Structures are given as C-alpha cells and as structure tokens.
Tab-separated table of C-alpha atoms in Angstrom:
chain	number	residue	atom	x	y	z
A	219	MET	CA	7.252	42.804	121.770
A	220	THR	CA	4.555	40.181	121.274
A	221	LEU	CA	0.851	40.367	121.913
A	222	SER	CA	1.259	38.268	125.052
A	223	SER	CA	3.564	40.864	126.577
A	224	VAL	CA	1.223	43.642	125.555
A	225	SER	CA	-1.748	41.980	127.215
A	226	GLU	CA	0.027	41.991	130.576
A	227	ASP	CA	-0.676	45.702	130.749
A	228	SER	CA	-4.221	45.544	132.086
A	229	GLY	CA	-4.563	49.297	132.085
A	230	ASN	CA	-4.086	49.465	128.337
A	231	ARG	CA	-6.442	46.527	127.828
A	232	GLU	CA	-9.225	48.281	129.742
A	233	SER	CA	-8.858	51.545	127.853
A	234	GLY	CA	-8.688	49.684	124.533
A	235	ILE	CA	-9.007	51.465	121.249
A	236	SER	CA	-10.757	54.504	122.696
A	237	GLN	CA	-7.432	55.984	123.800
A	238	MET	CA	-6.353	56.269	120.205
A	239	GLY	CA	-8.892	58.994	119.523
A	240	ASN	CA	-8.313	60.719	122.892
A	241	SER	CA	-11.985	60.190	123.735
A	242	THR	CA	-14.294	57.384	124.789
A	243	ARG	CA	-16.581	56.086	122.023
A	244	SER	CA	-19.057	53.249	121.853
A	245	ASP	CA	-18.733	50.587	119.137
A	246	SER	CA	-21.598	52.120	117.167
A	247	GLU	CA	-20.063	55.574	117.372
A	248	MET	CA	-16.695	54.246	116.258
A	249	GLN	CA	-18.200	52.714	113.139
A	250	HIS	CA	-19.202	56.167	111.932
A	251	VAL	CA	-15.505	57.051	111.901
A	252	SER	CA	-13.972	53.791	110.684
A	253	ARG	CA	-14.107	50.158	111.689
A	254	VAL	CA	-12.338	46.861	111.200
A	255	ALA	CA	-13.315	45.081	107.988
A	256	PRO	CA	-15.641	42.089	108.391
A	257	VAL	CA	-14.301	38.656	107.533
A	258	MET	CA	-16.550	38.484	104.487
A	259	SER	CA	-19.379	40.422	102.847
A	260	PRO	CA	-22.295	38.039	102.134
A	261	THR	CA	-24.396	40.746	100.465
A	262	SER	CA	-21.824	41.182	97.682
A	263	ALA	CA	-22.981	37.903	96.127
A	264	THR	CA	-26.584	39.074	95.730
A	265	ARG	CA	-26.177	42.781	94.994
A	266	ARG	CA	-26.750	44.030	91.464
A	267	VAL	CA	-24.317	46.106	89.423
A	268	ASN	CA	-26.236	49.309	88.698
A	269	LEU	CA	-24.499	50.161	85.440
A	270	PRO	CA	-26.576	50.342	82.224
A	271	GLY	CA	-26.615	47.108	80.233
A	272	VAL	CA	-23.909	45.433	82.331
A	273	MET	CA	-25.880	42.807	84.325
A	274	ASP	CA	-28.716	40.571	83.096
A	275	ALA	CA	-31.770	39.374	85.026
A	276	GLU	CA	-29.967	36.331	86.476
A	277	GLY	CA	-26.988	38.354	87.623
A	278	ARG	CA	-24.488	37.622	84.835
A	279	VAL	CA	-22.135	40.463	83.949
A	280	ASP	CA	-21.249	41.430	80.381
A	281	GLU	CA	-17.491	41.700	80.855
A	282	SER	CA	-16.846	43.640	77.650
A	283	ARG	CA	-19.462	46.258	78.517
A	284	LEU	CA	-18.185	46.505	82.068
A	285	ARG	CA	-14.628	47.192	80.928
A	286	MET	CA	-15.799	49.661	78.295
A	287	TYR	CA	-17.967	51.489	80.835
A	288	ILE	CA	-15.077	51.811	83.279
A	289	PHE	CA	-12.762	53.272	80.661
A	290	LYS	CA	-15.198	55.601	78.922
A	291	ASN	CA	-16.632	56.953	82.180
A	292	GLY	CA	-13.302	57.369	83.918
A	293	GLY	CA	-14.044	54.727	86.543
A	294	VAL	CA	-17.126	54.014	88.634
A	295	SER	CA	-18.699	55.718	91.638
A	296	PRO	CA	-17.439	54.878	95.142
A	297	GLU	CA	-20.826	53.259	95.835
A	298	GLU	CA	-20.409	50.825	92.927
A	299	ARG	CA	-16.656	50.309	93.227
A	300	GLY	CA	-16.599	47.484	95.774
A	301	LEU	CA	-18.970	45.260	93.798
A	302	VAL	CA	-17.458	46.140	90.424
A	303	TRP	CA	-13.951	45.269	91.619
A	304	ARG	CA	-15.096	41.794	92.629
A	305	PHE	CA	-15.892	41.155	88.957
A	306	LEU	CA	-13.111	43.253	87.432
A	307	PHE	CA	-10.381	41.471	89.383
A	308	GLY	CA	-11.817	37.988	89.050
A	309	MET	CA	-13.126	37.077	92.482
A	310	TYR	CA	-16.526	36.521	90.892
A	311	PRO	CA	-16.626	35.109	87.336
A	312	CYS	CA	-18.538	37.522	85.107
A	313	GLY	CA	-20.582	34.600	83.775
A	314	SER	CA	-21.787	33.540	87.231
A	315	THR	CA	-25.397	33.964	88.358
A	316	THR	CA	-26.476	35.439	91.679
A	317	LEU	CA	-27.174	31.974	93.090
A	318	GLU	CA	-23.827	30.614	91.923
A	319	ARG	CA	-21.972	33.506	93.554
A	320	ALA	CA	-23.626	32.903	96.915
A	321	LEU	CA	-22.379	29.304	96.885
A	322	LEU	CA	-18.964	30.357	95.584
A	323	LEU	CA	-18.559	32.879	98.397
A	324	GLU	CA	-19.214	30.159	100.979
A	325	GLU	CA	-16.534	27.987	99.393
A	326	LEU	CA	-14.000	30.820	99.149
A	327	SER	CA	-14.598	31.782	102.769
A	328	VAL	CA	-14.086	28.232	104.032
A	329	ARG	CA	-10.946	27.764	101.936
A	330	TYR	CA	-9.415	30.992	103.172
A	331	HIS	CA	-9.963	30.113	106.813
A	332	VAL	CA	-8.517	26.612	106.371
A	333	MET	CA	-5.443	28.117	104.707
A	334	LYS	CA	-5.029	30.761	107.375
A	335	ARG	CA	-5.377	28.249	110.212
A	336	LYS	CA	-2.721	26.021	108.662
A	337	TRP	CA	0.130	28.544	108.817
A	338	GLN	CA	-1.046	29.752	112.225
A	339	ARG	CA	-0.938	26.184	113.543
A	340	LEU	CA	2.557	25.565	112.177
A	341	LEU	CA	3.915	28.934	113.333
A	342	PRO	CA	1.997	29.819	116.522
A	343	GLY	CA	4.581	32.435	117.408
A	344	ALA	CA	3.751	34.338	114.220
A	345	VAL	CA	0.005	34.594	114.824
A	346	HIS	CA	0.348	38.033	116.410
A	347	LEU	CA	2.071	41.102	115.035
A	348	ARG	CA	5.384	41.804	116.718
A	349	LEU	CA	5.901	45.447	117.632
A	350	ASN	CA	8.841	47.340	119.074
A	351	GLY	CA	6.719	49.012	121.741
A	352	THR	CA	6.967	52.554	120.374
A	353	ASP	CA	3.704	52.591	118.387
A	354	ALA	CA	1.102	53.188	121.103
A	355	GLU	CA	-1.823	53.483	118.693
A	356	LEU	CA	-1.065	50.181	117.005
A	357	LEU	CA	-0.481	48.469	120.348
A	358	ALA	CA	-4.000	49.483	121.386
A	359	ALA	CA	-5.349	48.330	118.029
A	360	VAL	CA	-3.739	44.904	118.477
A	361	GLN	CA	-5.466	44.465	121.829
A	362	TYR	CA	-8.831	45.587	120.506
A	363	PHE	CA	-8.475	43.447	117.379
A	364	GLU	CA	-7.927	40.232	119.328
A	365	LYS	CA	-11.063	40.774	121.431
A	366	ARG	CA	-13.037	41.568	118.296
A	367	GLN	CA	-11.792	38.406	116.582
A	368	VAL	CA	-13.119	36.292	119.450
A	369	ARG	CA	-16.523	38.005	119.314
A	370	GLU	CA	-16.766	37.667	115.544
A	371	SER	CA	-15.818	33.983	115.649
A	372	GLU	CA	-18.623	33.341	118.125
A	373	MET	CA	-21.121	35.282	116.009
A	374	GLN	CA	-20.070	33.443	112.867
A	375	HIS	CA	-20.603	30.087	114.562
A	376	ASP	CA	-24.086	31.117	115.719
A	377	GLN	CA	-25.214	32.221	112.270
A	378	PHE	CA	-24.979	28.679	110.871
A	379	LYS	CA	-28.108	27.476	112.669
A	380	SER	CA	-29.643	25.765	109.660
A	381	GLU	CA	-28.795	22.063	109.560
A	382	GLU	CA	-28.465	22.228	105.787
A	383	VAL	CA	-26.022	25.117	105.961
A	384	ARG	CA	-23.961	23.453	108.709
A	385	GLU	CA	-23.682	20.260	106.673
A	386	ARG	CA	-22.640	22.182	103.585
A	387	ILE	CA	-20.005	24.146	105.487
A	388	SER	CA	-18.668	20.949	107.095
A	389	PHE	CA	-18.333	19.320	103.682
A	390	LEU	CA	-16.541	22.380	102.270
A	391	GLU	CA	-14.146	22.379	105.234
A	392	LEU	CA	-13.349	18.712	104.690
A	393	GLN	CA	-12.695	19.354	101.003
A	394	ALA	CA	-10.424	22.299	101.792
A	395	GLN	CA	-8.487	20.378	104.434
A	396	VAL	CA	-7.823	17.544	101.975
A	397	LEU	CA	-6.797	20.035	99.283
A	398	PHE	CA	-4.387	22.067	101.414
A	399	GLU	CA	-3.033	19.189	103.498
A	400	ARG	CA	-0.733	18.415	100.556
A	401	VAL	CA	0.818	21.874	100.672
A	402	THR	CA	4.153	21.942	102.479
A	403	PHE	CA	5.860	25.109	103.697
A	404	ASP	CA	9.488	26.129	103.783
A	405	LEU	CA	9.134	27.440	107.330
A	406	GLU	CA	12.406	29.343	107.269
A	407	GLU	CA	11.426	31.263	104.139
A	408	LEU	CA	7.909	31.858	105.432
A	409	GLN	CA	9.251	33.241	108.708
A	410	GLU	CA	11.473	35.610	106.740
A	411	ALA	CA	8.460	36.740	104.694
A	412	ILE	CA	6.512	37.342	107.921
A	413	ARG	CA	9.399	39.380	109.297
A	414	ILE	CA	9.261	41.694	106.267
A	415	VAL	CA	5.456	41.867	106.386
A	416	ASP	CA	5.632	42.880	110.049
A	417	LYS	CA	8.072	45.618	109.104
A	418	ASP	CA	5.957	46.981	106.240
A	419	VAL	CA	2.382	46.662	107.514
A	420	PRO	CA	2.564	49.111	110.473
A	421	ARG	CA	3.534	51.956	108.122
A	422	THR	CA	1.036	51.170	105.348
A	423	ASP	CA	-1.388	53.995	104.465
A	424	ARG	CA	-1.585	55.257	108.054
A	425	GLY	CA	-2.843	58.613	106.781
A	426	LEU	CA	-6.015	57.174	105.227
A	427	ALA	CA	-9.332	57.495	107.048
A	428	TYR	CA	-9.803	53.746	106.596
A	429	TYR	CA	-6.967	53.126	109.060
A	430	LYS	CA	-7.937	55.748	111.613
A	431	ASP	CA	-9.265	55.046	115.118
A	432	GLU	CA	-10.835	51.579	115.271
A	433	GLY	CA	-9.948	51.150	111.615
A	434	LEU	CA	-6.292	50.842	112.589
A	435	GLY	CA	-7.117	47.209	113.236
A	436	ASN	CA	-7.434	46.835	109.468
A	437	LEU	CA	-3.644	46.748	109.368
A	438	LEU	CA	-3.862	43.438	111.225
A	439	VAL	CA	-6.402	42.152	108.700
A	440	LEU	CA	-3.976	43.225	105.975
A	441	ARG	CA	-1.176	41.338	107.724
A	442	ASP	CA	-3.142	38.072	107.842
A	443	ILE	CA	-4.006	38.368	104.141
A	444	LEU	CA	-0.393	38.980	103.106
A	445	ILE	CA	0.990	36.126	105.215
A	446	THR	CA	-1.641	33.709	103.911
A	447	TYR	CA	-0.752	34.741	100.368
A	448	ALA	CA	2.983	34.278	100.994
A	449	ALA	CA	2.406	30.866	102.598
A	450	PHE	CA	0.402	29.474	99.694
A	451	HIS	CA	2.293	31.198	96.865
A	452	GLN	CA	5.833	30.294	97.823
A	453	GLU	CA	7.166	30.893	94.317
A	454	VAL	CA	6.220	34.558	94.818
A	455	SER	CA	6.120	34.865	98.632
A	456	TYR	CA	6.079	38.492	99.779
A	457	ALA	CA	7.868	41.533	98.409
A	458	GLN	CA	7.744	45.178	99.376
A	459	GLY	CA	4.977	46.976	97.532
A	460	MET	CA	2.478	44.146	97.903
A	461	ASN	CA	1.288	45.752	101.134
A	462	ASP	CA	0.364	48.950	99.270
A	463	LEU	CA	-1.494	47.060	96.552
A	464	CYS	CA	-3.323	44.779	98.954
A	465	SER	CA	-4.256	47.749	101.137
A	466	ARG	CA	-6.029	49.262	98.161
A	467	PHE	CA	-8.137	46.115	97.734
A	468	LEU	CA	-8.934	45.962	101.447
A	469	GLU	CA	-10.052	49.582	101.580
A	470	VAL	CA	-12.406	49.174	98.610
A	471	LEU	CA	-13.734	45.659	99.279
A	472	ASP	CA	-13.816	46.015	103.084
A	473	SER	CA	-13.716	42.244	103.578
A	474	GLU	CA	-10.844	39.952	104.551
A	475	VAL	CA	-11.948	36.980	102.435
A	476	ASP	CA	-12.918	39.036	99.383
A	477	THR	CA	-9.674	40.996	99.526
A	478	TYR	CA	-7.571	37.835	99.681
A	479	TRP	CA	-9.137	36.239	96.603
A	480	SER	CA	-9.241	39.450	94.565
A	481	PHE	CA	-5.599	40.127	95.420
A	482	CYS	CA	-4.685	36.554	94.420
A	483	SER	CA	-6.421	36.995	91.077
A	484	TYR	CA	-4.603	40.278	90.458
A	485	MET	CA	-1.251	38.739	91.358
A	486	GLU	CA	-1.754	35.878	88.900
A	487	LYS	CA	-1.198	38.457	86.189
A	488	PHE	CA	1.273	40.797	87.864
A	489	SER	CA	3.349	38.730	90.310
A	490	ARG	CA	6.274	38.803	87.869
A	491	ASP	CA	6.501	42.569	88.345
A	492	PHE	CA	7.792	41.939	91.873
A	493	CYS	CA	10.740	39.889	90.567
A	494	ALA	CA	13.963	41.315	89.165
A	495	ASP	CA	13.307	40.159	85.604
A	496	GLY	CA	9.828	41.663	85.667
A	497	LEU	CA	11.219	44.963	86.916
A	498	HIS	CA	13.802	45.102	84.144
A	499	ARG	CA	11.250	44.174	81.488
A	500	LYS	CA	8.923	47.011	82.480
A	501	ILE	CA	11.757	49.513	82.377
A	502	GLU	CA	12.848	48.225	78.964
A	503	LEU	CA	9.327	48.607	77.592
A	504	GLU	CA	8.933	52.130	78.958
A	505	ALA	CA	12.295	53.105	77.497
A	506	ALA	CA	11.332	51.638	74.103
A	507	LEU	CA	8.041	53.541	74.047
A	508	LEU	CA	9.654	56.807	75.122
A	509	LYS	CA	12.240	56.388	72.365
A	510	GLU	CA	9.411	56.285	69.820
A	511	LEU	CA	7.596	59.266	71.305
A	512	ASP	CA	10.563	61.507	72.180
A	513	PRO	CA	14.021	60.253	71.120
A	514	HIS	CA	15.786	63.291	72.612
A	515	LEU	CA	14.311	62.859	76.100
A	516	HIS	CA	14.972	59.123	75.897
A	517	ALA	CA	18.620	59.722	75.007
A	518	HIS	CA	19.028	62.079	77.963
A	519	LEU	CA	17.510	59.678	80.492
A	520	VAL	CA	19.460	56.609	79.396
A	521	LYS	CA	22.828	58.340	79.531
A	522	ASP	CA	24.497	60.838	81.870
A	523	ASN	CA	24.493	58.158	84.605
A	524	LEU	CA	20.752	58.507	85.167
A	525	ASP	CA	20.384	54.708	85.233
A	526	SER	CA	17.751	54.621	82.488
A	527	LEU	CA	14.141	54.842	83.722
A	528	THR	CA	14.311	52.825	86.929
A	529	PHE	CA	12.733	55.736	88.807
A	530	CYS	CA	9.506	54.936	86.901
A	531	HIS	CA	9.278	51.436	88.336
A	532	ARG	CA	7.390	52.498	91.466
A	533	TRP	CA	4.878	54.345	89.293
A	534	LEU	CA	4.252	51.260	87.183
A	535	LEU	CA	4.366	48.754	90.045
A	536	LEU	CA	1.817	50.580	92.208
A	537	GLY	CA	-0.321	52.019	89.431
A	538	PHE	CA	0.768	55.623	90.172
A	539	GLN	CA	-0.761	55.281	93.638
A	540	ARG	CA	1.206	58.166	95.154
A	541	GLU	CA	1.376	60.519	92.188
A	542	PHE	CA	-2.358	61.321	92.178
A	543	GLU	CA	-4.764	62.322	94.934
A	544	HIS	CA	-6.038	59.184	96.698
A	545	SER	CA	-9.571	59.045	95.273
A	546	ASP	CA	-8.164	59.660	91.784
A	547	ALA	CA	-5.586	56.917	92.321
A	548	LEU	CA	-8.409	54.431	93.011
A	549	ARG	CA	-10.174	55.504	89.819
A	550	LEU	CA	-6.955	55.164	87.876
A	551	PHE	CA	-6.292	51.682	89.220
A	552	GLU	CA	-9.611	50.389	87.878
A	553	ILE	CA	-9.124	52.225	84.566
A	554	LEU	CA	-5.689	50.656	84.075
A	555	SER	CA	-7.082	47.253	85.065
A	556	CYS	CA	-10.023	47.317	82.640
A	557	ASP	CA	-7.643	46.715	79.676
A	558	HIS	CA	-10.062	48.444	77.292
A	559	LEU	CA	-7.427	50.053	75.069
A	560	GLU	CA	-5.418	46.847	74.990
A	561	LEU	CA	-8.464	45.188	73.414
A	562	ILE	CA	-8.595	48.009	70.856
A	563	SER	CA	-4.962	47.347	69.895
A	564	GLN	CA	-5.818	43.688	69.322
A	565	GLN	CA	-8.682	44.766	67.059
A	566	VAL	CA	-6.246	46.939	65.122
A	567	ASP	CA	-3.885	44.011	64.608
A	568	ARG	CA	-6.749	41.779	63.454
A	569	ALA	CA	-7.977	44.441	61.036
A	570	ARG	CA	-4.452	44.903	59.686
A	571	TYR	CA	-4.143	41.177	59.112
A	572	GLN	CA	-7.501	40.913	57.322
A	573	GLU	CA	-6.770	43.899	55.089
A	574	ARG	CA	-3.283	42.589	54.292
A	575	LEU	CA	-4.701	39.215	53.266
A	576	ALA	CA	-7.301	40.869	51.062
A	577	TYR	CA	-4.622	42.907	49.334
A	578	LYS	CA	-2.235	39.957	49.024
A	579	HIS	CA	-4.804	37.835	47.198
A	580	SER	CA	-5.466	40.650	44.737
A	581	GLN	CA	-1.787	41.105	43.780
A	582	ASP	CA	0.842	38.951	42.154
A	583	GLU	CA	3.826	40.390	44.008
A	584	ALA	CA	4.759	39.462	47.556
A	585	VAL	CA	3.679	41.697	50.382
A	586	THR	CA	6.159	42.608	53.088
A	587	GLU	CA	4.745	42.377	56.587
A	588	PRO	CA	4.572	45.891	58.073
A	589	GLN	CA	5.743	46.652	61.561
A	590	SER	CA	3.154	45.442	64.062
A	591	ILE	CA	1.861	47.062	67.208
A	592	ASN	CA	3.791	46.079	70.317
A	593	ARG	CA	1.024	44.612	72.466
A	594	GLU	CA	3.242	44.809	75.535
A	595	PHE	CA	2.765	48.583	75.409
A	596	THR	CA	-0.222	48.577	77.737
A	597	PHE	CA	-1.994	51.795	78.685
A	598	GLU	CA	0.038	52.225	81.865
A	599	PHE	CA	3.164	52.734	79.747
A	600	PHE	CA	1.457	55.507	77.784
A	601	LEU	CA	0.376	57.166	81.029
A	602	CYS	CA	3.923	56.953	82.344
A	603	ALA	CA	5.225	58.442	79.090
A	604	THR	CA	2.647	61.230	79.367
A	605	ILE	CA	3.972	62.195	82.801
A	606	LEU	CA	7.522	62.195	81.457
A	607	LEU	CA	6.608	64.291	78.413
A	608	ASP	CA	4.578	66.762	80.491
A	609	ASN	CA	7.683	67.321	82.623
A	610	ARG	CA	10.152	67.205	79.768
A	611	ASP	CA	11.992	70.442	80.563
A	612	SER	CA	12.425	69.553	84.225
A	613	LEU	CA	13.740	66.105	83.349
A	614	LEU	CA	16.187	67.493	80.792
A	615	SER	CA	17.584	69.756	83.502
A	616	CYS	CA	18.303	66.786	85.817
A	617	ARG	CA	21.996	65.901	85.700
A	618	ASN	CA	22.251	63.142	88.289
A	619	GLU	CA	20.175	60.604	90.146
A	620	VAL	CA	19.765	62.816	93.213
A	621	GLN	CA	18.146	65.574	91.155
A	622	LEU	CA	15.982	63.012	89.410
A	623	LEU	CA	14.811	61.550	92.717
A	624	GLN	CA	14.036	64.995	94.104
A	625	PHE	CA	12.001	65.827	91.030
A	626	THR	CA	9.970	62.602	91.023
A	627	ASN	CA	9.243	62.949	94.751
A	628	SER	CA	7.931	66.452	94.111
A	629	LEU	CA	5.228	65.001	91.842
A	630	GLN	CA	3.540	62.963	94.574
A	631	GLY	CA	-0.120	63.884	94.926
A	632	THR	CA	0.133	66.769	92.448
A	633	LEU	CA	-0.846	65.319	89.061
A	634	ASP	CA	-4.201	65.961	87.385
A	635	LEU	CA	-5.797	62.634	86.483
A	636	ASN	CA	-8.292	63.760	83.840
A	637	SER	CA	-5.685	65.733	81.934
A	638	SER	CA	-3.154	62.894	82.148
A	639	LEU	CA	-5.679	60.309	80.946
A	640	LYS	CA	-6.689	62.423	77.966
A	641	LYS	CA	-3.096	62.935	76.867
A	642	ALA	CA	-2.195	59.273	77.419
A	643	GLU	CA	-5.158	58.160	75.314
A	644	GLU	CA	-4.068	60.514	72.530
A	645	HIS	CA	-0.545	59.076	72.631
A	646	PHE	CA	-1.998	55.561	72.500
A	647	TYR	CA	-4.203	56.238	69.480
A	648	ASN	CA	-1.465	58.128	67.664
A	649	TYR	CA	0.882	55.201	68.228
A	650	CYS	CA	-1.674	52.721	66.873
A	651	LYS	CA	-2.455	54.921	63.886
A	652	ARG	CA	1.189	55.465	63.061
A	653	SER	CA	1.990	51.792	63.448
A	654	ALA	CA	-1.051	50.447	61.632
A	655	SER	CA	-2.567	52.963	59.283
A	656	ASP	CA	0.129	55.390	58.223
A	657	ARG	CA	2.806	52.787	57.524
A	658	LEU	CA	0.490	50.631	55.451
A	659	ASN	CA	-1.098	53.597	53.724
A	660	GLU	CA	2.304	54.767	52.537
A	661	ARG	CA	3.098	51.311	51.171
A	662	TYR	CA	-0.185	50.839	49.327
A	663	ARG	CA	-1.230	54.400	48.477
A	664	ILE	CA	-0.993	53.696	44.734
A	665	HIS	CA	-4.028	51.414	45.007
A	666	LYS	CA	-6.467	54.022	46.346
A	667	SER	CA	-8.506	53.952	43.161
A	668	LYS	CA	-9.436	50.270	43.489
A	669	GLY	CA	-12.868	50.436	45.086
A	670	GLU	CA	-13.272	50.623	48.854
A	671	PRO	CA	-10.398	52.297	50.697
A	672	PHE	CA	-7.833	49.721	51.752
A	673	PHE	CA	-7.869	50.927	55.348
A	674	TYR	CA	-11.612	51.003	55.853
A	675	GLN	CA	-11.530	48.623	58.825
A	676	LEU	CA	-8.586	50.367	60.451
A	677	ARG	CA	-10.066	53.826	60.023
A	678	ASN	CA	-13.364	52.570	61.379
A	679	LEU	CA	-11.642	51.565	64.623
A	680	PHE	CA	-10.472	55.135	65.151
A	681	SER	CA	-13.659	56.908	64.051
C-alpha cells in the first residue's frame, strides 16, 4: 500500500495522528509526549559544551580532553549528549569556531536536501513508505508526517527573509547541484536497498518513547536518512543493523540533517563491519583475545559445533545496544566511541619503543623485539570478553547453537554497565601490562641496578 492509497481514506486523514494515542491532542500537547525531529537544529552551532576545560572562548573543542572526560566520567549527561555527539562523531570539527560552525551547518543542510531531492526525483515511487496496511499507527503517522513536511517546508522558506542569507543559500545550492550532478545511481540496486529499508524501519525501536505518538513519524525521518545514505554510498548501500545505529543518532541529535552527517562520519570508520569480511575479522579478533584471557573457554566455544564466536557479532556491531538498559546503552556507545583507551595503548607502544632504543644503544648485543600490543584489540573487544568471562559457567554448559542462542537472548537488557566497564578496563590494563611491561621486565631484569628503572615510562602510564 502506498501513501496515495492511504490518503484516499478521508476519515483517517481527518483523525490524523491523534487516533494513535486514543485521545485528541493539540500540536503543543503532543510535543510534551514526543514529536517529529526538525530538519536541522540551528542552535547546535552556537551552543557551548559545558564540560570543564573542553571548549575555549571562540568555541573550539579540545578533542583529547573531550574524549578523556567521556571515558573517565562514564559518558555525559543527557542534556549535553546531543551537542557532544556532534563533535565526537565528526559532524563538527573540534577545531571549528562558533562562527565557522554556523556557516558549516548551512552548507551541510543545503547539501543534504539536494542529495535527498535527487533520489526522490529519479525514483518518485519510492518517496513514500510502502506499508502492507496492517500497521494502523504507522499509517496514521505517514499521513500526519506528509502534512507536517509541507508546513515545515513553507516555514523554512519564510525564514530566509534576509537578502544576504537568500543569496548565500542560493550559491550553496548551486554548488551542491554541480557536485552531486556527477553522481550516478544503479537504480536497480537502490530500489533493492529501499525495499530492505522499508522492511526494517517500521519495526525499529518502536518501544522507545521517542517513537511514540506523534514521534512515530520519526521512523519516516529515519527512512529518508537511510535511503539518502544508501544512494550516495553505493559501495556500502544499506545493510540490516544500520537502522538500529542510525536510530540511536536520530534519538540523541533530534535533527534529520545532523543525524545524516554524524551517521556518515561514523560509517566512514565502521562501514566494513557490515560486510562479510568485516564480520569475520571482528570474530577472529574476539576469539584471539579470548584465547589470551581464557584458553579453556576459548577452546570450548570454537569446537563442539558452536561455530566459534559468531553470536558475539551483534553485540559488537550494535555496540551492545540490546544487552544493557537503553539509557546505559547510549552512555556505552559514546564511551566506546571516545577511543580513550586505544590512545593509551598507542602511548604504551611508543614508550616501549623509546625504552628499547635507549637500552639498545647502551648494549653491544642485539635486542630481540618483544611481542607488541595488538592495536586492533579495541575496548569493545575487552567488554565483549568481560561479558563472556562473567558468564563462563553458563557458556561452558552450552552444547549446541540452540542453547547458545537461548543463553545470549536471556542477557538482553540485564547487564550492569558500571560493573562491566570496570572489569573490561581491568582486562585492558592487565593485557597492556602483560604485553608491554612484564615481558620486557623479564628479559631485562638483570639490568635493574643501572640507574633509573628501565620501565619508568611504561610504569608511569599505568600509575
């Protein structure tokens, strides 16, 4: 069923979204419950990050301090999260000033709308979500959403009353049209991507308050973002799971334009995870880490027809989105994305290298390079290993894939984030110490009497 067939039912059109809550509400009343995300959030460019020592007078963000703050404080408050994510995920460069961000937001908004209009023009039949007619709430949301889109388009046109602003927007539109005119689509592949998007979007996070009542229209915002991404990233297109990730950005940023660009920035780093080779690589890394931490549990999970650790892929792909309570899952996502401990591991490797050089120049004999830290072991792998180790006995009792699936499903929404983070951090530091300090200390322990301890820099990192 298309939107055109839905709109023929004038009775539904008149009742609109109010039927979804079984009561009649005004627009202002509905916004207290939930609402459809605005196209963009102009105030995000001028707001200040209220974290100590993170933003200077001109609005530049100290990226290192921001990432450290997120990790050491276990995330940021819900009030700060939307603005912080715009920097953390790269929509706004940390080195940009307040004035530069205001201009950048204009450009990003214009580009997004030019991109969105292009695929809508080429595939007019795909502009509206196709439904099977059994989802009454979403049918009402589709009707309400279209009327809202018309109103918002008119309001957006009226707000550009300044001649200077209109000229600037016109120039940006011309630039964007020239830029994206060169992009050609494989329409058959794009239509297939849209078909899968239309299958996934209606069942995305329907239990969240953000998608309740009027907010159900946010699923249609999510759909437009995902299709625009698939159209202009054809090497990646769309894969299941992207809807869950993008939904997280939309809920926090509450802006169509801002969500699109933040999601794009995130996918630049993680798009490979949605391909088969990326999936296999993550499983290989988790298996390698578990083998170091618990060889017996590793041996059990990679034999007995348990198909290795593929059941962990959803955890890693979605950032443990379903294993923790929702607000904790948002905190965890920003903690995993701050990469603070990954920077520590790089410092360890640099310190190892400097100490090794210092020792090499003081000795005549050759120095064998010790085993280095595997930098692909990011913090998410240690968190995954923590969950496995915490449930070691239950996993050892699993004898087939069915039992394993039942067990992992039983974990959804039950894990304690603070406890898991603490244990994962301990595993991370122990791994770094064992890899860097203990191995080298054993090799060079006979030289302890020669002045400053050989591992001063390494020990300092863990003090």
